[in-house]
Each structure stands twice: as C-alpha cells, then as structure tokens.
C-alpha cells in the first residue's frame, strides 16, 4: 500500500518494464525545476505526478496493477466526517489509475 509519492513509486516497482534509473533522473529534474521556480515551484506537484504517469505507465498499467497494489486516498465528502480515507486496489481503466495516483499524491494546497 502507498500514499502520496509512495503509491506512485510502488506502482512503478510493480511495473517491471519501468527503468528505475530513468525515474530517479526524472525526479531529480523535477526537484531542480521546483527549486528554481521559487514558491511557485511548490505548486507544480500535480504537474510532475501527471508527467511521471504519462512517461512511465504503459497503456495496460491499470490492468497489471489491479489487485496487486493498493493506493490510499483521502476523499472529501459532504457528510460528516468530511474527510475519509479510502483504499483503492482496482483500476478498471487507465483513467482510473491516473486519477487515483493524482489523488493519492495530492498535497492541498500545494497541488
């Protein structure tokens, strides 16, 4: 199970065709870019996560990760309590995987 960046990192470890050295280099680029952007750089987390998913998650990643990986996300609800932790381990489509990873790595108000 992973939360925040851990869910994204865990998903790449389950996908055996991902070059972890390339992911590490991408993360270093993101860190450099974020620092160079000053305060505004901190608000680009969602952009970095989205780019990582685009680069490294193949078209069938959702099928390969379903049932093998669990991501923790916090859902905002109209009911009480307004925040509720949800664990997601089924990804019926590439879009559902992307949305789960983005939600898991969301750091409001930074994302």
PDB file of N, CA and C in Angstrom:
ATOM      1  N   UNK A   1       0.846  -1.174   0.000  1.00  0.00           N
ATOM      2  CA  UNK A   1       0.000   0.000   0.000  1.00  0.00           C
ATOM      3  C   UNK A   1       0.887   1.231   0.000  1.00  0.00           C
ATOM      4  N   UNK A   2       0.455   2.275  -0.682  1.00  0.00           N
ATOM      5  CA  UNK A   2       1.218   3.510  -0.716  1.00  0.00           C
ATOM      6  C   UNK A   2       0.323   4.719  -0.629  1.00  0.00           C
ATOM      7  N   UNK A   3       0.856   5.759  -0.051  1.00  0.00           N
ATOM      8  CA  UNK A   3       0.173   7.044  -0.013  1.00  0.00           C
ATOM      9  C   UNK A   3       1.130   8.084  -0.536  1.00  0.00           C
ATOM     10  N   UNK A   4       0.572   9.159  -1.024  1.00  0.00           N
ATOM     11  CA  UNK A   4       1.359  10.254  -1.573  1.00  0.00           C
ATOM     12  C   UNK A   4       2.302   9.719  -2.642  1.00  0.00           C
ATOM     13  N   UNK A   5       3.553  10.099  -2.607  1.00  0.00           N
ATOM     14  CA  UNK A   5       4.508   9.633  -3.613  1.00  0.00           C
ATOM     15  C   UNK A   5       4.756   8.141  -3.528  1.00  0.00           C
ATOM     16  N   UNK A   6       4.449   7.530  -2.366  1.00  0.00           N
ATOM     17  CA  UNK A   6       4.666   6.096  -2.200  1.00  0.00           C
ATOM     18  C   UNK A   6       3.798   5.263  -3.118  1.00  0.00           C
ATOM     19  N   UNK A   7       2.592   5.691  -3.373  1.00  0.00           N
ATOM     20  CA  UNK A   7       1.712   4.950  -4.282  1.00  0.00           C
ATOM     21  C   UNK A   7       2.267   5.005  -5.699  1.00  0.00           C
ATOM     22  N   UNK A   8       2.747   6.151  -6.095  1.00  0.00           N
ATOM     23  CA  UNK A   8       3.319   6.299  -7.431  1.00  0.00           C
ATOM     24  C   UNK A   8       4.593   5.471  -7.550  1.00  0.00           C
ATOM     25  N   UNK A   9       5.475   5.574  -6.553  1.00  0.00           N
ATOM     26  CA  UNK A   9       6.718   4.801  -6.569  1.00  0.00           C
ATOM     27  C   UNK A   9       6.419   3.306  -6.556  1.00  0.00           C
ATOM     28  N   UNK A  10       5.464   2.893  -5.728  1.00  0.00           N
ATOM     29  CA  UNK A  10       5.098   1.479  -5.665  1.00  0.00           C
ATOM     30  C   UNK A  10       4.566   0.969  -6.987  1.00  0.00           C
ATOM     31  N   UNK A  11       3.781   1.783  -7.663  1.00  0.00           N
ATOM     32  CA  UNK A  11       3.233   1.345  -8.948  1.00  0.00           C
ATOM     33  C   UNK A  11       4.339   1.121  -9.963  1.00  0.00           C
ATOM     34  N   UNK A  12       5.360   1.964  -9.937  1.00  0.00           N
ATOM     35  CA  UNK A  12       6.469   1.793 -10.881  1.00  0.00           C
ATOM     36  C   UNK A  12       7.294   0.548 -10.549  1.00  0.00           C
ATOM     37  N   UNK A  13       7.372   0.187  -9.260  1.00  0.00           N
ATOM     38  CA  UNK A  13       8.099  -1.027  -8.881  1.00  0.00           C
ATOM     39  C   UNK A  13       7.361  -2.276  -9.338  1.00  0.00           C
ATOM     40  N   UNK A  14       6.023  -2.240  -9.332  1.00  0.00           N
ATOM     41  CA  UNK A  14       5.238  -3.385  -9.803  1.00  0.00           C
ATOM     42  C   UNK A  14       5.291  -3.518 -11.325  1.00  0.00           C
ATOM     43  N   UNK A  15       5.551  -2.416 -12.012  1.00  0.00           N
ATOM     44  CA  UNK A  15       5.632  -2.456 -13.466  1.00  0.00           C
ATOM     45  C   UNK A  15       7.076  -2.766 -13.842  1.00  0.00           C
ATOM     46  N   UNK A  16       7.344  -4.013 -14.164  1.00  0.00           N
ATOM     47  CA  UNK A  16       8.722  -4.457 -14.353  1.00  0.00           C
ATOM     48  C   UNK A  16       9.411  -3.885 -15.592  1.00  0.00           C
ATOM     49  N   UNK A  17       8.688  -3.181 -16.434  1.00  0.00           N
ATOM     50  CA  UNK A  17       9.299  -2.601 -17.627  1.00  0.00           C
ATOM     51  C   UNK A  17       9.705  -1.135 -17.429  1.00  0.00           C
ATOM     52  N   UNK A  18       9.617  -0.638 -16.206  1.00  0.00           N
ATOM     53  CA  UNK A  18       9.987   0.749 -15.919  1.00  0.00           C
ATOM     54  C   UNK A  18      11.458   0.797 -15.506  1.00  0.00           C
ATOM     55  N   UNK A  19      12.202   1.675 -16.141  1.00  0.00           N
ATOM     56  CA  UNK A  19      13.618   1.867 -15.825  1.00  0.00           C
ATOM     57  C   UNK A  19      13.712   2.776 -14.597  1.00  0.00           C
ATOM     58  N   UNK A  20      14.022   2.192 -13.452  1.00  0.00           N
ATOM     59  CA  UNK A  20      14.039   2.964 -12.203  1.00  0.00           C
ATOM     60  C   UNK A  20      15.106   4.054 -12.212  1.00  0.00           C
ATOM     61  N   UNK A  21      16.202   3.841 -12.929  1.00  0.00           N
ATOM     62  CA  UNK A  21      17.230   4.879 -13.032  1.00  0.00           C
ATOM     63  C   UNK A  21      16.683   6.087 -13.796  1.00  0.00           C
ATOM     64  N   UNK A  22      15.888   5.825 -14.814  1.00  0.00           N
ATOM     65  CA  UNK A  22      15.270   6.912 -15.577  1.00  0.00           C
ATOM     66  C   UNK A  22      14.262   7.673 -14.709  1.00  0.00           C
ATOM     67  N   UNK A  23      13.490   6.937 -13.894  1.00  0.00           N
ATOM     68  CA  UNK A  23      12.540   7.577 -12.978  1.00  0.00           C
ATOM     69  C   UNK A  23      13.291   8.455 -11.986  1.00  0.00           C
ATOM     70  N   UNK A  24      14.390   7.944 -11.437  1.00  0.00           N
ATOM     71  CA  UNK A  24      15.189   8.720 -10.484  1.00  0.00           C
ATOM     72  C   UNK A  24      15.729   9.992 -11.127  1.00  0.00           C
ATOM     73  N   UNK A  25      16.183   9.901 -12.372  1.00  0.00           N
ATOM     74  CA  UNK A  25      16.670  11.082 -13.082  1.00  0.00           C
ATOM     75  C   UNK A  25      15.542  12.091 -13.298  1.00  0.00           C
ATOM     76  N   UNK A  26      14.348  11.585 -13.640  1.00  0.00           N
ATOM     77  CA  UNK A  26      13.190  12.469 -13.819  1.00  0.00           C
ATOM     78  C   UNK A  26      12.851  13.181 -12.508  1.00  0.00           C
ATOM     79  N   UNK A  27      12.871  12.443 -11.392  1.00  0.00           N
ATOM     80  CA  UNK A  27      12.585  13.049 -10.093  1.00  0.00           C
ATOM     81  C   UNK A  27      13.606  14.126  -9.737  1.00  0.00           C
ATOM     82  N   UNK A  28      14.857  13.889 -10.079  1.00  0.00           N
ATOM     83  CA  UNK A  28      15.890  14.898  -9.831  1.00  0.00           C
ATOM     84  C   UNK A  28      15.623  16.150 -10.666  1.00  0.00           C
ATOM     85  N   UNK A  29      15.194  15.959 -11.911  1.00  0.00           N
ATOM     86  CA  UNK A  29      14.832  17.098 -12.765  1.00  0.00           C
ATOM     87  C   UNK A  29      13.668  17.880 -12.155  1.00  0.00           C
ATOM     88  N   UNK A  30      12.671  17.165 -11.655  1.00  0.00           N
ATOM     89  CA  UNK A  30      11.510  17.815 -11.036  1.00  0.00           C
ATOM     90  C   UNK A  30      11.933  18.619  -9.810  1.00  0.00           C
ATOM     91  N   UNK A  31      12.812  18.048  -8.993  1.00  0.00           N
ATOM     92  CA  UNK A  31      13.280  18.742  -7.795  1.00  0.00           C
ATOM     93  C   UNK A  31      14.037  20.005  -8.163  1.00  0.00           C
ATOM     94  N   UNK A  32      14.901  19.912  -9.168  1.00  0.00           N
ATOM     95  CA  UNK A  32      15.664  21.080  -9.620  1.00  0.00           C
ATOM     96  C   UNK A  32      14.727  22.151 -10.165  1.00  0.00           C
ATOM     97  N   UNK A  33      13.777  21.716 -10.980  1.00  0.00           N
ATOM     98  CA  UNK A  33      12.806  22.636 -11.561  1.00  0.00           C
ATOM     99  C   UNK A  33      11.970  23.311 -10.478  1.00  0.00           C
ATOM    100  N   UNK A  34      11.552  22.524  -9.499  1.00  0.00           N
ATOM    101  CA  UNK A  34      10.730  23.065  -8.414  1.00  0.00           C
ATOM    102  C   UNK A  34      11.495  24.105  -7.606  1.00  0.00           C
ATOM    103  N   UNK A  35      12.743  23.802  -7.277  1.00  0.00           N
ATOM    104  CA  UNK A  35      13.564  24.756  -6.514  1.00  0.00           C
ATOM    105  C   UNK A  35      13.804  26.034  -7.304  1.00  0.00           C
ATOM    106  N   UNK A  36      14.032  25.904  -8.601  1.00  0.00           N
ATOM    107  CA  UNK A  36      14.290  27.075  -9.443  1.00  0.00           C
ATOM    108  C   UNK A  36      13.054  27.956  -9.572  1.00  0.00           C
ATOM    109  N   UNK A  37      11.876  27.357  -9.388  1.00  0.00           N
ATOM    110  CA  UNK A  37      10.629  28.106  -9.522  1.00  0.00           C
ATOM    111  C   UNK A  37      10.241  28.879  -8.281  1.00  0.00           C
ATOM    112  N   UNK A  38      11.058  28.802  -7.238  1.00  0.00           N
ATOM    113  CA  UNK A  38      10.736  29.506  -6.002  1.00  0.00           C
ATOM    114  C   UNK A  38       9.448  28.979  -5.397  1.00  0.00           C
ATOM    115  N   UNK A  39       8.685  29.860  -4.796  1.00  0.00           N
ATOM    116  CA  UNK A  39       7.432  29.466  -4.151  1.00  0.00           C
ATOM    117  C   UNK A  39       6.463  28.838  -5.150  1.00  0.00           C
ATOM    118  N   UNK A  40       6.426  29.366  -6.360  1.00  0.00           N
ATOM    119  CA  UNK A  40       5.520  28.824  -7.386  1.00  0.00           C
ATOM    120  C   UNK A  40       5.882  27.392  -7.753  1.00  0.00           C
ATOM    121  N   UNK A  41       7.145  27.013  -7.625  1.00  0.00           N
ATOM    122  CA  UNK A  41       7.576  25.658  -7.943  1.00  0.00           C
ATOM    123  C   UNK A  41       6.930  24.613  -7.056  1.00  0.00           C
ATOM    124  N   UNK A  42       6.612  24.989  -5.828  1.00  0.00           N
ATOM    125  CA  UNK A  42       5.972  24.046  -4.907  1.00  0.00           C
ATOM    126  C   UNK A  42       4.559  23.692  -5.354  1.00  0.00           C
ATOM    127  N   UNK A  43       3.957  24.526  -6.150  1.00  0.00           N
ATOM    128  CA  UNK A  43       2.575  24.313  -6.573  1.00  0.00           C
ATOM    129  C   UNK A  43       2.470  23.524  -7.879  1.00  0.00           C
ATOM    130  N   UNK A  44       3.561  22.876  -8.278  1.00  0.00           N
ATOM    131  CA  UNK A  44       3.565  22.120  -9.524  1.00  0.00           C
ATOM    132  C   UNK A  44       3.565  20.610  -9.287  1.00  0.00           C
ATOM    133  N   UNK A  45       3.281  20.177  -8.069  1.00  0.00           N
ATOM    134  CA  UNK A  45       3.331  18.757  -7.740  1.00  0.00           C
ATOM    135  C   UNK A  45       2.429  17.945  -8.666  1.00  0.00           C
ATOM    136  N   UNK A  46       1.214  18.397  -8.867  1.00  0.00           N
ATOM    137  CA  UNK A  46       0.273  17.663  -9.724  1.00  0.00           C
ATOM    138  C   UNK A  46       0.828  17.520 -11.146  1.00  0.00           C
ATOM    139  N   UNK A  47       1.435  18.564 -11.636  1.00  0.00           N
ATOM    140  CA  UNK A  47       2.032  18.526 -12.981  1.00  0.00           C
ATOM    141  C   UNK A  47       3.137  17.472 -13.056  1.00  0.00           C
ATOM    142  N   UNK A  48       3.987  17.413 -12.039  1.00  0.00           N
ATOM    143  CA  UNK A  48       5.080  16.438 -12.014  1.00  0.00           C
ATOM    144  C   UNK A  48       4.546  15.006 -11.948  1.00  0.00           C
ATOM    145  N   UNK A  49       3.551  14.778 -11.109  1.00  0.00           N
ATOM    146  CA  UNK A  49       2.969  13.437 -10.981  1.00  0.00           C
ATOM    147  C   UNK A  49       2.313  13.030 -12.293  1.00  0.00           C
ATOM    148  N   UNK A  50       1.572  13.932 -12.906  1.00  0.00           N
ATOM    149  CA  UNK A  50       0.909  13.640 -14.169  1.00  0.00           C
ATOM    150  C   UNK A  50       1.937  13.296 -15.246  1.00  0.00           C
ATOM    151  N   UNK A  51       3.022  14.037 -15.294  1.00  0.00           N
ATOM    152  CA  UNK A  51       4.068  13.774 -16.281  1.00  0.00           C
ATOM    153  C   UNK A  51       4.724  12.412 -16.025  1.00  0.00           C
ATOM    154  N   UNK A  52       4.949  12.056 -14.768  1.00  0.00           N
ATOM    155  CA  UNK A  52       5.544  10.753 -14.445  1.00  0.00           C
ATOM    156  C   UNK A  52       4.636   9.623 -14.916  1.00  0.00           C
ATOM    157  N   UNK A  53       3.330   9.773 -14.707  1.00  0.00           N
ATOM    158  CA  UNK A  53       2.380   8.748 -15.144  1.00  0.00           C
ATOM    159  C   UNK A  53       2.408   8.633 -16.664  1.00  0.00           C
ATOM    160  N   UNK A  54       2.415   9.768 -17.345  1.00  0.00           N
ATOM    161  CA  UNK A  54       2.442   9.763 -18.812  1.00  0.00           C
ATOM    162  C   UNK A  54       3.705   9.088 -19.335  1.00  0.00           C
ATOM    163  N   UNK A  55       4.839   9.393 -18.725  1.00  0.00           N
ATOM    164  CA  UNK A  55       6.113   8.841 -19.193  1.00  0.00           C
ATOM    165  C   UNK A  55       6.273   7.359 -18.902  1.00  0.00           C
ATOM    166  N   UNK A  56       5.857   6.927 -17.719  1.00  0.00           N
ATOM    167  CA  UNK A  56       6.271   5.606 -17.249  1.00  0.00           C
ATOM    168  C   UNK A  56       5.171   4.558 -17.123  1.00  0.00           C
ATOM    169  N   UNK A  57       3.921   4.936 -17.137  1.00  0.00           N
ATOM    170  CA  UNK A  57       2.847   3.941 -17.029  1.00  0.00           C
ATOM    171  C   UNK A  57       2.371   3.564 -18.425  1.00  0.00           C
ATOM    172  N   UNK A  58       2.613   2.332 -18.803  1.00  0.00           N
ATOM    173  CA  UNK A  58       2.200   1.866 -20.127  1.00  0.00           C
ATOM    174  C   UNK A  58       0.683   1.801 -20.214  1.00  0.00           C
ATOM    175  N   UNK A  59       0.177   1.625 -21.417  1.00  0.00           N
ATOM    176  CA  UNK A  59      -1.262   1.621 -21.647  1.00  0.00           C
ATOM    177  C   UNK A  59      -2.029   0.565 -20.886  1.00  0.00           C
ATOM    178  N   UNK A  60      -1.366  -0.540 -20.537  1.00  0.00           N
ATOM    179  CA  UNK A  60      -2.046  -1.606 -19.799  1.00  0.00           C
ATOM    180  C   UNK A  60      -1.678  -1.609 -18.318  1.00  0.00           C
ATOM    181  N   UNK A  61      -1.065  -0.547 -17.837  1.00  0.00           N
ATOM    182  CA  UNK A  61      -0.620  -0.487 -16.438  1.00  0.00           C
ATOM    183  C   UNK A  61      -1.784  -0.699 -15.472  1.00  0.00           C
ATOM    184  N   UNK A  62      -2.942  -0.158 -15.800  1.00  0.00           N
ATOM    185  CA  UNK A  62      -4.088  -0.314 -14.900  1.00  0.00           C
ATOM    186  C   UNK A  62      -4.448  -1.786 -14.699  1.00  0.00           C
ATOM    187  N   UNK A  63      -4.407  -2.567 -15.762  1.00  0.00           N
ATOM    188  CA  UNK A  63      -4.731  -3.987 -15.658  1.00  0.00           C
ATOM    189  C   UNK A  63      -3.644  -4.733 -14.890  1.00  0.00           C
ATOM    190  N   UNK A  64      -2.401  -4.363 -15.105  1.00  0.00           N
ATOM    191  CA  UNK A  64      -1.282  -5.030 -14.435  1.00  0.00           C
ATOM    192  C   UNK A  64      -1.213  -4.693 -12.953  1.00  0.00           C
ATOM    193  N   UNK A  65      -1.729  -3.531 -12.555  1.00  0.00           N
ATOM    194  CA  UNK A  65      -1.657  -3.119 -11.153  1.00  0.00           C
ATOM    195  C   UNK A  65      -2.912  -3.490 -10.353  1.00  0.00           C
ATOM    196  N   UNK A  66      -4.039  -3.701 -11.017  1.00  0.00           N
ATOM    197  CA  UNK A  66      -5.283  -4.048 -10.322  1.00  0.00           C
ATOM    198  C   UNK A  66      -5.087  -5.310  -9.493  1.00  0.00           C
ATOM    199  N   UNK A  67      -5.426  -5.194  -8.212  1.00  0.00           N
ATOM    200  CA  UNK A  67      -5.313  -6.325  -7.311  1.00  0.00           C
ATOM    201  C   UNK A  67      -3.915  -6.580  -6.776  1.00  0.00           C
ATOM    202  N   UNK A  68      -2.920  -5.913  -7.335  1.00  0.00           N
ATOM    203  CA  UNK A  68      -1.529  -6.100  -6.895  1.00  0.00           C
ATOM    204  C   UNK A  68      -1.035  -4.947  -6.035  1.00  0.00           C
ATOM    205  N   UNK A  69      -1.653  -3.793  -6.171  1.00  0.00           N
ATOM    206  CA  UNK A  69      -1.206  -2.604  -5.472  1.00  0.00           C
ATOM    207  C   UNK A  69      -2.414  -1.883  -4.891  1.00  0.00           C
ATOM    208  N   UNK A  70      -2.233  -1.290  -3.735  1.00  0.00           N
ATOM    209  CA  UNK A  70      -3.296  -0.518  -3.103  1.00  0.00           C
ATOM    210  C   UNK A  70      -2.788   0.899  -2.868  1.00  0.00           C
ATOM    211  N   UNK A  71      -3.586   1.875  -3.255  1.00  0.00           N
ATOM    212  CA  UNK A  71      -3.256   3.282  -3.021  1.00  0.00           C
ATOM    213  C   UNK A  71      -4.237   3.853  -2.008  1.00  0.00           C
ATOM    214  N   UNK A  72      -3.740   4.688  -1.146  1.00  0.00           N
ATOM    215  CA  UNK A  72      -4.578   5.326  -0.134  1.00  0.00           C
ATOM    216  C   UNK A  72      -4.868   6.757  -0.575  1.00  0.00           C
ATOM    217  N   UNK A  73      -6.142   7.112  -0.589  1.00  0.00           N
ATOM    218  CA  UNK A  73      -6.544   8.471  -0.949  1.00  0.00           C
ATOM    219  C   UNK A  73      -7.511   9.000   0.109  1.00  0.00           C
ATOM    220  N   UNK A  74      -7.533  10.290   0.255  1.00  0.00           N
ATOM    221  CA  UNK A  74      -8.465  10.925   1.178  1.00  0.00           C
ATOM    222  C   UNK A  74      -9.589  11.537   0.367  1.00  0.00           C
ATOM    223  N   UNK A  75     -10.792  11.084   0.641  1.00  0.00           N
ATOM    224  CA  UNK A  75     -11.965  11.575  -0.081  1.00  0.00           C
ATOM    225  C   UNK A  75     -12.616  12.710   0.701  1.00  0.00           C
ATOM    226  N   UNK A  76     -12.996  13.768   0.004  1.00  0.00           N
ATOM    227  CA  UNK A  76     -13.736  14.879   0.580  1.00  0.00           C
ATOM    228  C   UNK A  76     -15.213  14.599   0.345  1.00  0.00           C
ATOM    229  N   UNK A  77     -15.981  14.592   1.451  1.00  0.00           N
ATOM    230  CA  UNK A  77     -17.390  14.239   1.358  1.00  0.00           C
ATOM    231  C   UNK A  77     -18.262  15.350   1.918  1.00  0.00           C
ATOM    232  N   UNK A  78     -19.532  15.342   1.530  1.00  0.00           N
ATOM    233  CA  UNK A  78     -20.489  16.303   2.067  1.00  0.00           C
ATOM    234  C   UNK A  78     -20.981  15.857   3.442  1.00  0.00           C
ATOM    235  N   UNK A  79     -20.820  14.586   3.772  1.00  0.00           N
ATOM    236  CA  UNK A  79     -21.266  14.026   5.052  1.00  0.00           C
ATOM    237  C   UNK A  79     -20.199  14.238   6.125  1.00  0.00           C
ATOM    238  N   UNK A  80     -20.586  13.948   7.371  1.00  0.00           N
ATOM    239  CA  UNK A  80     -19.633  14.052   8.474  1.00  0.00           C
ATOM    240  C   UNK A  80     -19.028  12.677   8.735  1.00  0.00           C
ATOM    241  N   UNK A  81     -17.778  12.499   8.938  1.00  0.00           N
ATOM    242  CA  UNK A  81     -16.726  13.498   8.833  1.00  0.00           C
ATOM    243  C   UNK A  81     -16.432  13.813   7.368  1.00  0.00           C
ATOM    244  N   UNK A  82     -16.014  15.049   7.107  1.00  0.00           N
ATOM    245  CA  UNK A  82     -15.850  15.476   5.715  1.00  0.00           C
ATOM    246  C   UNK A  82     -14.678  14.804   4.990  1.00  0.00           C
ATOM    247  N   UNK A  83     -13.698  14.335   5.729  1.00  0.00           N
ATOM    248  CA  UNK A  83     -12.554  13.658   5.121  1.00  0.00           C
ATOM    249  C   UNK A  83     -12.577  12.185   5.513  1.00  0.00           C
ATOM    250  N   UNK A  84     -12.407  11.323   4.524  1.00  0.00           N
ATOM    251  CA  UNK A  84     -12.418   9.893   4.804  1.00  0.00           C
ATOM    252  C   UNK A  84     -11.363   9.196   3.965  1.00  0.00           C
ATOM    253  N   UNK A  85     -10.554   8.375   4.622  1.00  0.00           N
ATOM    254  CA  UNK A  85      -9.536   7.615   3.913  1.00  0.00           C
ATOM    255  C   UNK A  85     -10.186   6.468   3.154  1.00  0.00           C
ATOM    256  N   UNK A  86      -9.762   6.303   1.923  1.00  0.00           N
ATOM    257  CA  UNK A  86     -10.250   5.227   1.080  1.00  0.00           C
ATOM    258  C   UNK A  86      -9.053   4.518   0.482  1.00  0.00           C
ATOM    259  N   UNK A  87      -9.120   3.209   0.410  1.00  0.00           N
ATOM    260  CA  UNK A  87      -8.057   2.432  -0.224  1.00  0.00           C
ATOM    261  C   UNK A  87      -8.567   1.899  -1.551  1.00  0.00           C
ATOM    262  N   UNK A  88      -7.766   2.098  -2.588  1.00  0.00           N
ATOM    263  CA  UNK A  88      -8.162   1.708  -3.940  1.00  0.00           C
ATOM    264  C   UNK A  88      -7.173   0.669  -4.463  1.00  0.00           C
ATOM    265  N   UNK A  89      -7.693  -0.472  -4.892  1.00  0.00           N
ATOM    266  CA  UNK A  89      -6.820  -1.505  -5.441  1.00  0.00           C
ATOM    267  C   UNK A  89      -7.334  -2.052  -6.771  1.00  0.00           C
ATOM    268  N   UNK A  90      -8.426  -1.497  -7.266  1.00  0.00           N
ATOM    269  CA  UNK A  90      -8.990  -1.904  -8.543  1.00  0.00           C
ATOM    270  C   UNK A  90      -8.953  -0.711  -9.494  1.00  0.00           C
ATOM    271  N   UNK A  91      -8.356  -0.935 -10.644  1.00  0.00           N
ATOM    272  CA  UNK A  91      -8.206   0.134 -11.632  1.00  0.00           C
ATOM    273  C   UNK A  91      -8.773  -0.355 -12.963  1.00  0.00           C
ATOM    274  N   UNK A  92     -10.075  -0.144 -13.198  1.00  0.00           N
ATOM    275  CA  UNK A  92     -10.717  -0.675 -14.398  1.00  0.00           C
ATOM    276  C   UNK A  92     -10.274  -0.015 -15.703  1.00  0.00           C
ATOM    277  N   UNK A  93      -9.633   1.136 -15.614  1.00  0.00           N
ATOM    278  CA  UNK A  93      -9.194   1.819 -16.829  1.00  0.00           C
ATOM    279  C   UNK A  93      -7.919   2.610 -16.545  1.00  0.00           C
ATOM    280  N   UNK A  94      -7.255   3.014 -17.611  1.00  0.00           N
ATOM    281  CA  UNK A  94      -6.057   3.846 -17.461  1.00  0.00           C
ATOM    282  C   UNK A  94      -6.417   5.157 -16.771  1.00  0.00           C
ATOM    283  N   UNK A  95      -7.588   5.672 -17.090  1.00  0.00           N
ATOM    284  CA  UNK A  95      -8.020   6.923 -16.467  1.00  0.00           C
ATOM    285  C   UNK A  95      -8.209   6.764 -14.956  1.00  0.00           C
ATOM    286  N   UNK A  96      -8.792   5.639 -14.534  1.00  0.00           N
ATOM    287  CA  UNK A  96      -8.990   5.434 -13.094  1.00  0.00           C
ATOM    288  C   UNK A  96      -7.651   5.317 -12.369  1.00  0.00           C
ATOM    289  N   UNK A  97      -6.671   4.684 -12.997  1.00  0.00           N
ATOM    290  CA  UNK A  97      -5.336   4.599 -12.394  1.00  0.00           C
ATOM    291  C   UNK A  97      -4.728   5.988 -12.262  1.00  0.00           C
ATOM    292  N   UNK A  98      -4.810   6.778 -13.335  1.00  0.00           N
ATOM    293  CA  UNK A  98      -4.260   8.136 -13.322  1.00  0.00           C
ATOM    294  C   UNK A  98      -4.928   8.982 -12.232  1.00  0.00           C
ATOM    295  N   UNK A  99      -6.250   8.933 -12.159  1.00  0.00           N
ATOM    296  CA  UNK A  99      -6.971   9.730 -11.160  1.00  0.00           C
ATOM    297  C   UNK A  99      -6.630   9.294  -9.738  1.00  0.00           C
ATOM    298  N   UNK A 100      -6.475   7.993  -9.530  1.00  0.00           N
ATOM    299  CA  UNK A 100      -6.113   7.506  -8.202  1.00  0.00           C
ATOM    300  C   UNK A 100      -4.712   7.963  -7.819  1.00  0.00           C
ATOM    301  N   UNK A 101      -3.769   7.852  -8.743  1.00  0.00           N
ATOM    302  CA  UNK A 101      -2.397   8.285  -8.443  1.00  0.00           C
ATOM    303  C   UNK A 101      -2.339   9.786  -8.176  1.00  0.00           C
ATOM    304  N   UNK A 102      -3.073  10.566  -8.939  1.00  0.00           N
ATOM    305  CA  UNK A 102      -3.104  12.017  -8.733  1.00  0.00           C
ATOM    306  C   UNK A 102      -3.745  12.359  -7.392  1.00  0.00           C
ATOM    307  N   UNK A 103      -4.813  11.651  -7.041  1.00  0.00           N
ATOM    308  CA  UNK A 103      -5.475  11.902  -5.755  1.00  0.00           C
ATOM    309  C   UNK A 103      -4.583  11.491  -4.592  1.00  0.00           C
ATOM    310  N   UNK A 104      -3.874  10.393  -4.755  1.00  0.00           N
ATOM    311  CA  UNK A 104      -3.010   9.906  -3.695  1.00  0.00           C
ATOM    312  C   UNK A 104      -1.842  10.845  -3.445  1.00  0.00           C
ATOM    313  N   UNK A 105      -1.359  11.470  -4.496  1.00  0.00           N
ATOM    314  CA  UNK A 105      -0.205  12.374  -4.361  1.00  0.00           C
ATOM    315  C   UNK A 105      -0.631  13.827  -4.144  1.00  0.00           C
ATOM    316  N   UNK A 106      -1.921  14.070  -4.031  1.00  0.00           N
ATOM    317  CA  UNK A 106      -2.400  15.441  -3.836  1.00  0.00           C
ATOM    318  C   UNK A 106      -1.981  15.980  -2.473  1.00  0.00           C
ATOM    319  N   UNK A 107      -1.404  17.152  -2.476  1.00  0.00           N
ATOM    320  CA  UNK A 107      -0.980  17.796  -1.227  1.00  0.00           C
ATOM    321  C   UNK A 107      -1.589  19.192  -1.196  1.00  0.00           C
ATOM    322  N   UNK A 108      -2.896  19.255  -0.995  1.00  0.00           N
ATOM    323  CA  UNK A 108      -3.573  20.552  -0.982  1.00  0.00           C
ATOM    324  C   UNK A 108      -2.989  21.426   0.108  1.00  0.00           C
ATOM    325  N   UNK A 109      -2.705  22.664  -0.111  1.00  0.00           N
ATOM    326  CA  UNK A 109      -2.977  23.432  -1.325  1.00  0.00           C
ATOM    327  C   UNK A 109      -1.815  23.431  -2.315  1.00  0.00           C
ATOM    328  N   UNK A 110      -0.815  22.557  -2.137  1.00  0.00           N
ATOM    329  CA  UNK A 110       0.367  22.593  -2.998  1.00  0.00           C
ATOM    330  C   UNK A 110       0.147  22.006  -4.374  1.00  0.00           C
ATOM    331  N   UNK A 111      -0.860  21.178  -4.538  1.00  0.00           N
ATOM    332  CA  UNK A 111      -1.047  20.536  -5.840  1.00  0.00           C
ATOM    333  C   UNK A 111      -2.104  21.248  -6.649  1.00  0.00           C
TER     334      UNK A 111
END
